[in-house]
Short mmCIF file of C-alpha atoms and ligand atoms in Angstrom, two decimals:
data_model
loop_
_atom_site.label_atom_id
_atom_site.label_comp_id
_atom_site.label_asym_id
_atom_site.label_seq_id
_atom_site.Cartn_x
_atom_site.Cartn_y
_atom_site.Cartn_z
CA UNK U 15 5.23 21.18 -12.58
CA UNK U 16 8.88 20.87 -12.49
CA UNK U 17 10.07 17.43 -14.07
CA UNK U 18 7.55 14.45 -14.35
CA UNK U 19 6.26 11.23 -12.07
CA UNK U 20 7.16 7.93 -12.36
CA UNK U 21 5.08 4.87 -10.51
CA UNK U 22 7.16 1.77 -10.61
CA UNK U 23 4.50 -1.56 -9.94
CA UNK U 24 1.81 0.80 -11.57
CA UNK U 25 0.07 -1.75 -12.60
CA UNK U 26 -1.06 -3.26 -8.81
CA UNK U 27 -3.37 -2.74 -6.38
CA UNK U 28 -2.45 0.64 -5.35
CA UNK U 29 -0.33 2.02 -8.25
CA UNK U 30 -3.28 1.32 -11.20
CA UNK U 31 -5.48 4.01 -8.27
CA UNK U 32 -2.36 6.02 -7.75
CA UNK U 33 -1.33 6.73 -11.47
CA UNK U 34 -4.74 7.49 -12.84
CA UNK U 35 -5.67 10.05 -9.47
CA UNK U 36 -1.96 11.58 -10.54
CA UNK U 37 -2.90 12.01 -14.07
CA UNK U 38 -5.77 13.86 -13.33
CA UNK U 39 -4.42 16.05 -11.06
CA UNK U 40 -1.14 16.64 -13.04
CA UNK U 41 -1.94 15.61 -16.64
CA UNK U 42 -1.50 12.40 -18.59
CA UNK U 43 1.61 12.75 -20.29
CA UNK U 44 3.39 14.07 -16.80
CA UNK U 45 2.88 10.99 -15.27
CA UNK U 46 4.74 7.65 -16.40
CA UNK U 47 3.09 3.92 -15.51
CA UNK U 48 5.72 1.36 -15.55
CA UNK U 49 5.41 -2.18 -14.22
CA UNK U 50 6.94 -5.63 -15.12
CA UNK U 51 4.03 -6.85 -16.68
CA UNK U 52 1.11 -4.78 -18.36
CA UNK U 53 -1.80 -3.81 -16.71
CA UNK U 54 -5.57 -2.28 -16.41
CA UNK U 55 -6.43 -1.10 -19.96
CA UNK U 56 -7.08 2.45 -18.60
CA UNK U 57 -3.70 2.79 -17.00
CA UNK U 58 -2.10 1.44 -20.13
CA UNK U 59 -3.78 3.63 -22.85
CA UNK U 60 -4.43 7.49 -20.29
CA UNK U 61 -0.60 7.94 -20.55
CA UNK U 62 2.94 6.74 -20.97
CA UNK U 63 3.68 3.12 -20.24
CA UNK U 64 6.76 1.44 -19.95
CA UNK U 65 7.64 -2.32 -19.14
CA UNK U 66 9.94 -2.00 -16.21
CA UNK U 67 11.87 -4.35 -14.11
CA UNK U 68 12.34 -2.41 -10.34
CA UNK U 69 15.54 -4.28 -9.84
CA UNK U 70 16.75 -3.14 -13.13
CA UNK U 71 18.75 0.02 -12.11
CA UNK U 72 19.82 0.62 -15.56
CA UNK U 73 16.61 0.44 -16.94
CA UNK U 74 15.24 2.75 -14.29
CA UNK U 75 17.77 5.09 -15.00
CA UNK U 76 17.46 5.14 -18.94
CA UNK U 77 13.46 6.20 -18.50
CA UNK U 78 14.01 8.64 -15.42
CA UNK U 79 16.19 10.45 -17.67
CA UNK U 80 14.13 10.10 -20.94
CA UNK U 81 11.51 11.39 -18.90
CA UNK U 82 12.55 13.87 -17.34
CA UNK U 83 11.66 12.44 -14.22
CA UNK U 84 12.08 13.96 -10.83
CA UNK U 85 9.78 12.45 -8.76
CA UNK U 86 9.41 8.51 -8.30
CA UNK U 87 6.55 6.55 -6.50
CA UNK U 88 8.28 3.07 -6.05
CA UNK U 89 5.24 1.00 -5.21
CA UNK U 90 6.07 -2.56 -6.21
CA UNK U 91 6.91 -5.15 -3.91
CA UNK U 92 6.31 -8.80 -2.86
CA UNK U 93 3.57 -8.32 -0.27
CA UNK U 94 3.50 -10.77 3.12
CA UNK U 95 1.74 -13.76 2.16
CA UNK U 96 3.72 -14.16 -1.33
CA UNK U 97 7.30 -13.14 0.01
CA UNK U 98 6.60 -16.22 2.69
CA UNK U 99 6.81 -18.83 0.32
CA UNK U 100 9.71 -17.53 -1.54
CA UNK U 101 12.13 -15.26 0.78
CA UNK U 102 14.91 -14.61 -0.57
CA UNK U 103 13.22 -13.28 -4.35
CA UNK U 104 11.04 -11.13 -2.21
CA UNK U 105 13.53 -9.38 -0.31
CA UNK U 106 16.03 -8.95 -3.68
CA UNK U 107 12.44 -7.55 -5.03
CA UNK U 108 12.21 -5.31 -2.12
CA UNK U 109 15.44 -3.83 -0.84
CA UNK U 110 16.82 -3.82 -4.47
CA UNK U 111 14.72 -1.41 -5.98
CA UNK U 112 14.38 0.49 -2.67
CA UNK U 113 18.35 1.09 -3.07
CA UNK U 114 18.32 1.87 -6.51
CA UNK U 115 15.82 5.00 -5.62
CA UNK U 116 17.45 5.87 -2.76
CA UNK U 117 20.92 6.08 -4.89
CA UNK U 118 19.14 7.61 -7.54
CA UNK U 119 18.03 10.77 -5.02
CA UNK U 120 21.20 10.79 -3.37
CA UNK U 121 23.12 11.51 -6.70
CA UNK U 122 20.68 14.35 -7.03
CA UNK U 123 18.84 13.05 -10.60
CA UNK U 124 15.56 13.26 -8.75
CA UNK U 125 13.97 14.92 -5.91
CA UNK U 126 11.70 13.08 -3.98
CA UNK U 127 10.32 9.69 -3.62
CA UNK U 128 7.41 7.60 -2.20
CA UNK U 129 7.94 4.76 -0.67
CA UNK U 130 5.34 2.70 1.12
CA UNK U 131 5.91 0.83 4.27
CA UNK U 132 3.37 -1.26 6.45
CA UNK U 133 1.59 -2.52 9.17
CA UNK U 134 3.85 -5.91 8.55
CA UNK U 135 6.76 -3.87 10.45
CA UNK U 136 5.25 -4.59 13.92
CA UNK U 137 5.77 -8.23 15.51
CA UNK U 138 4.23 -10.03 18.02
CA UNK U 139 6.07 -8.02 21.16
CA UNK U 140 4.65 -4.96 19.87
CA UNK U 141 1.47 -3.55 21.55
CA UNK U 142 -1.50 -4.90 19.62
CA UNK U 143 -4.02 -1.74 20.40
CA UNK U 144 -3.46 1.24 19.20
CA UNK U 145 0.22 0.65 18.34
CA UNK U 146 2.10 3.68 18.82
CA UNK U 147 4.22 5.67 16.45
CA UNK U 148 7.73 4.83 18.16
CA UNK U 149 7.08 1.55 19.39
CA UNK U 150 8.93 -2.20 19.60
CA UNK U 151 9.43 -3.42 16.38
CA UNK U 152 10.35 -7.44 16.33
CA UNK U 153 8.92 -8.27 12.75
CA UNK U 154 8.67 -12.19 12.32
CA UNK U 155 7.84 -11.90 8.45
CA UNK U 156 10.23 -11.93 5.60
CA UNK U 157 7.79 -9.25 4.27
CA UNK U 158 7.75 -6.85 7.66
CA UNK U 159 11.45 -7.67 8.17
CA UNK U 160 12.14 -5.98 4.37
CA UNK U 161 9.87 -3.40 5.27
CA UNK U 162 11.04 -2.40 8.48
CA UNK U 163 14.93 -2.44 7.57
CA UNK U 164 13.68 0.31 4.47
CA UNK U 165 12.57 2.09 6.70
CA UNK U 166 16.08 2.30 8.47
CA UNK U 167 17.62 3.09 5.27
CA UNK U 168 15.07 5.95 4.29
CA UNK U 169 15.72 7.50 7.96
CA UNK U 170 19.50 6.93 7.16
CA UNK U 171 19.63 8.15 3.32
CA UNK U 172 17.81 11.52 4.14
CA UNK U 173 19.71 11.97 7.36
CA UNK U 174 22.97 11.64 5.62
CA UNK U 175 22.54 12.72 2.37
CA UNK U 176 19.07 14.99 2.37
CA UNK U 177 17.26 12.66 0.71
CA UNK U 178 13.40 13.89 0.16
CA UNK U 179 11.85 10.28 0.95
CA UNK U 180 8.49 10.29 2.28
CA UNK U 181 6.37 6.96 3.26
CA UNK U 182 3.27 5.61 4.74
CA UNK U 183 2.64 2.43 6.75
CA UNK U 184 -0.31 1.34 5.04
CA UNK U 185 -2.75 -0.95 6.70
CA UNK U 186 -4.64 -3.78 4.85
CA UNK U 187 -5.87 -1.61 1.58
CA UNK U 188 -9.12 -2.48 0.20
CA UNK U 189 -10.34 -2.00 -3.24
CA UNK U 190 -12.48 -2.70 -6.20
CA UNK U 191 -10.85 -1.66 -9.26
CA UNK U 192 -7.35 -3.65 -9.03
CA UNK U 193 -7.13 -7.10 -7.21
CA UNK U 194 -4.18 -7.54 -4.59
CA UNK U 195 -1.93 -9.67 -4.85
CA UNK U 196 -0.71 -12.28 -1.57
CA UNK U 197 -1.66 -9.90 0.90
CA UNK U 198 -2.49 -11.02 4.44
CA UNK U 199 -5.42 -8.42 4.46
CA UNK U 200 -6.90 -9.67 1.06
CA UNK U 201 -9.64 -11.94 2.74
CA UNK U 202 -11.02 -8.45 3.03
CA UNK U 203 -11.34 -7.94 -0.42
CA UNK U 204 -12.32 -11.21 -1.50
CA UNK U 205 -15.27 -11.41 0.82
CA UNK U 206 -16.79 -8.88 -1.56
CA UNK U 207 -16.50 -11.00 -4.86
CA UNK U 208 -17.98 -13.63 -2.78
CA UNK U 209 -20.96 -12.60 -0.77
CA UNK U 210 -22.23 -10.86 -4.13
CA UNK U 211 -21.53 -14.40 -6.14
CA UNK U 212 -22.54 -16.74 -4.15
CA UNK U 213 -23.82 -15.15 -0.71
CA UNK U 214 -20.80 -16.82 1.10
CA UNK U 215 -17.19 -17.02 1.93
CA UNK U 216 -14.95 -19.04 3.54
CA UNK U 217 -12.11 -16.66 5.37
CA UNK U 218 -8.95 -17.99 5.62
CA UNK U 219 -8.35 -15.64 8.67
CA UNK U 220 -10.24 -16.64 12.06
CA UNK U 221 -13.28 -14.47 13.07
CA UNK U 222 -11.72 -12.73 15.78
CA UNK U 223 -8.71 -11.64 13.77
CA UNK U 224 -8.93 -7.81 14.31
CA UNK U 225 -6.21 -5.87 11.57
CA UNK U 226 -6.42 -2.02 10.71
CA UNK U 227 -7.74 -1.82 6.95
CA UNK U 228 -8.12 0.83 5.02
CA UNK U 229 -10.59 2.08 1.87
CA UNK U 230 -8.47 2.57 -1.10
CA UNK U 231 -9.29 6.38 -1.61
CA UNK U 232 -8.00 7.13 1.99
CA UNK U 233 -4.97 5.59 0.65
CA UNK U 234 -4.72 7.41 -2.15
CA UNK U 235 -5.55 10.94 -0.16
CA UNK U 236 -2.80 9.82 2.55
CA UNK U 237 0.17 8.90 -0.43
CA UNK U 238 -0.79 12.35 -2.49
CA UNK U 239 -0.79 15.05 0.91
CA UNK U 240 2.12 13.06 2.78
CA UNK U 241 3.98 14.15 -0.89
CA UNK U 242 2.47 17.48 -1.68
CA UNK U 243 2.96 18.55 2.31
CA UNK U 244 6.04 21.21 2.66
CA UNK U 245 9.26 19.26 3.32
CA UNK U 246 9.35 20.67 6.91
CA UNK U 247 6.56 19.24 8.03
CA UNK U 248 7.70 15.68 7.06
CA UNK U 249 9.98 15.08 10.23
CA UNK U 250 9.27 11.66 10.71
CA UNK U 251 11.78 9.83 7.66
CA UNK U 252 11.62 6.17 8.52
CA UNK U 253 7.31 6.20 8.30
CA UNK U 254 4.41 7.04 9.34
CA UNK U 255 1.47 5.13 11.20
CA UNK U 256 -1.64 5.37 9.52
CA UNK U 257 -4.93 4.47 10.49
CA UNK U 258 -8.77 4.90 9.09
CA UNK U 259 -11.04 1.76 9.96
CA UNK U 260 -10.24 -1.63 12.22
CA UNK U 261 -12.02 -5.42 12.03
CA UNK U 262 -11.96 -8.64 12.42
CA UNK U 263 -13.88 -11.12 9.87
CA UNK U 264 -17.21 -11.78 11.86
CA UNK U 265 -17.51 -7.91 12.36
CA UNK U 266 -16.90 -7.33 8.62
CA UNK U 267 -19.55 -10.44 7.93
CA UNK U 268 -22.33 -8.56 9.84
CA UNK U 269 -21.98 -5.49 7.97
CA UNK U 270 -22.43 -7.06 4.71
CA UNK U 271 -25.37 -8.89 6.43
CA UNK U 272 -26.83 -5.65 6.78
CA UNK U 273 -27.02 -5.08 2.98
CA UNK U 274 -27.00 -9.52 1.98
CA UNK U 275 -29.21 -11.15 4.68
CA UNK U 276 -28.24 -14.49 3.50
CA UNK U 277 -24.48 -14.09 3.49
CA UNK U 278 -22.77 -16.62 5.56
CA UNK U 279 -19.11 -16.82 6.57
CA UNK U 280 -17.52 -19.32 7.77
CA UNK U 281 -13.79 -19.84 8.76
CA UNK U 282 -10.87 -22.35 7.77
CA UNK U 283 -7.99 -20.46 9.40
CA UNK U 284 -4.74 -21.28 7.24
CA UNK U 285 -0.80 -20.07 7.67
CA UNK U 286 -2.13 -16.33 6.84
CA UNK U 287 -3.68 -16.78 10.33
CA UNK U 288 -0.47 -16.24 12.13
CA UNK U 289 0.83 -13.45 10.01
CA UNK U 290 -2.33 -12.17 11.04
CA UNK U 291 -1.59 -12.57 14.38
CA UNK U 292 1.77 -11.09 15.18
CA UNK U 293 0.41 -7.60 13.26
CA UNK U 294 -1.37 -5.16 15.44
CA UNK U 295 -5.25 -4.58 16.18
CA UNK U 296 -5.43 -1.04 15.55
CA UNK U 297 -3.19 1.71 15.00
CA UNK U 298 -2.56 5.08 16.73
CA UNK U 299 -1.83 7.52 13.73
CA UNK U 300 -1.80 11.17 16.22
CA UNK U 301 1.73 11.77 14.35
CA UNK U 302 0.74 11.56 11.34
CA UNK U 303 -2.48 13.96 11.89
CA UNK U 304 -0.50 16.05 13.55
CA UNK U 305 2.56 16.42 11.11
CA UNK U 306 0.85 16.79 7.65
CA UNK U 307 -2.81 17.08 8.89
CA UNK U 308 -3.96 13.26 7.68
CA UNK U 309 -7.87 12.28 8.36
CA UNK U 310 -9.87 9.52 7.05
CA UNK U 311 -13.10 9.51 5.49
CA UNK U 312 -14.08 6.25 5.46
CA UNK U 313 -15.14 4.34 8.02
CA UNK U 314 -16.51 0.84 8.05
CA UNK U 315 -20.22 1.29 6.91
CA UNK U 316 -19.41 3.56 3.87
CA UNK U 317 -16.34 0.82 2.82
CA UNK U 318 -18.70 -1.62 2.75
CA UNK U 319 -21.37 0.57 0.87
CA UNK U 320 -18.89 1.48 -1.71
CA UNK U 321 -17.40 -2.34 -2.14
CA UNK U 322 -20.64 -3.72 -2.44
CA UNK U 323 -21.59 -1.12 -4.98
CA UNK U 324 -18.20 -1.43 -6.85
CA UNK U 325 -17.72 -4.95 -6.68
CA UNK U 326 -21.59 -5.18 -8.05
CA UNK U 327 -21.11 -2.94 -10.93
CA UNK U 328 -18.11 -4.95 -12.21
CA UNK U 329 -19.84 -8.53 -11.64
CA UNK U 330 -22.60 -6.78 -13.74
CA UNK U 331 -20.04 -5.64 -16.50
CA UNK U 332 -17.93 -8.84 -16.75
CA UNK U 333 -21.34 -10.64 -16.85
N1 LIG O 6 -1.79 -5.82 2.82
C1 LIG O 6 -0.44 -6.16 3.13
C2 LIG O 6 -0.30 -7.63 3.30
O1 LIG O 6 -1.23 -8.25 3.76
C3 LIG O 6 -0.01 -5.45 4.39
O2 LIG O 6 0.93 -4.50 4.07
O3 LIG O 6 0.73 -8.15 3.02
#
């Protein structure tokens, strides 16, 4: 391979998943973690690792070109729930490093980037079912509105400047292996930790709140073939719906009834709730199919097989 990866935020949710599926496919020492903090011991130790700042243009520029780098996953951000109570960091956080990229491809040092967008760029005028690709976009969180104005600029730098940037609208990603961090979506996760502990959970979303979710490996399988897919078939540049599985809490409960017949939920709705809300209930993702050939293979039983399972074995470990 032609000039070597870098995943800036490596060490969240996503990137820890992201970094060690790209080692395996492209080798450790092609593929450079770098975060702001350290991370999962695995991630640290299977390759290089750098302490990064993503606002830090200088610094990003003194390891893309120790590296050698010439393709850049930029997966850290300040995710909905978080970038609420503190605005104005979370959109420095996220337009800042978004820019720096962006500059960085259009001066021609590297040659393609990853860059994730999300569900959070609808708003409550947009239609809630099957929200379509090209649709109203009226964002009401300081999250979706950083989101959805990247996406303007990724449309804009590759329309003016042939910039290779590729990116996903991820739903509400769910995971074992790396907690998330102030997501909206996260009561999806921690329902996991605590049906297995302690056979209930308390959901800070209301039972009825539908949002389009997503089992980490789909995730994974969407971010590698929307960058591995021939540039020609990219030809949406802002970014692409994506869908795989959609619930609400009390339809996520009874599945893990299925497997814990004592779980109990029960529901103490707090400001997540209207976040919630204003995002759609399921997404229409034909473009994205169509375009570069993206399916799911998880649906809702085998995500909650696989949590259970996952979440299980590292109760059992940390035991
Ligand atoms: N999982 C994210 C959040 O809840 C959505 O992009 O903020």
């Amino acid at each position: 391979m032609a000039g070597r990866i870098l995943i800036i935020g490596a060490c969240g949710q996503i990137g820890t998943e992201l970094t060690l599926k790209l080692r395996e496919i492209h080798g450790n020492d092609q593929v450079i973690a770098s975060d702001i903090r350290e991370g999962a011991e695995e991630l640290m130790t299977s390759g290089p690792f750098e302490i990064l700042n993503a606002t830090d243009d200088a610094h990003i520029r003194e390891v893309i070109k120790e590296y050698e780098v010439k393709v850049v996953y930029l997966m850290a951000a300040m995710l909905s729930a978080t970038a609420e109570k503190a605005p104005m960091k979370a959109w420095d956080l996220n337009m800042d490093s978004l820019f720096h990229i962006l500059n960085i491809a259009k001066e021609g040092i590297i040659d393609k980037i990853f860059w994730p967008s999300s569900i959070a760029v609808f708003g409550p005028t947009t239609p809630k079912d099957d929200t379509p690709q090209t649709t109203i976009m009226e964002p009401t969180t300081v999250y979706g509105i950083s989101k959805q104005t990247g996406e303007r600029w990724c449309e804009y730098f590759h329309r003016k400047f042939g910039v290779d940037v590729r990116s996903i609208r991820y739903p509400g990603i769910i995971s074992y292996k790396t907690l998330p961090g102030g997501g909206t979506t996260d009561y999806a996760i921690e329902i996991f930790h605590e049906a297995l502990k302690h056979s209930k959970y308390t959901s800070f979303l209301a039972e009825d709140a539908a949002l389009p979710m997503m089992y980490m490996d789909d995730a994974i399988k969407a971010t590698i073939d929307i960058m591995e897919a021939p540039a020609e078939k990219i030809k949406v540049r802002s970014s692409y719906n994506l869908a795989a599985i959609s619930f609400t809490p009390e339809v996520l409960a009874n599945e893990i009834k299925k497997h814990i017949a004592d779980f109990e939920i029960s529901y103490a709705p707090d400001f997540r709730q209207s976040i919630a809300e204003s995002w759609p209930s399921s997404i229409d993702d034909t473009t994205a199919r169509e375009d570069w050939g993206w399916e799911p293979d998880f649906d809702l039983e085998k995500m909650t097989t696989t949590m259970l399972e996952g979440v299980g074995n590292t109760l059992k470990e940390n035991a």
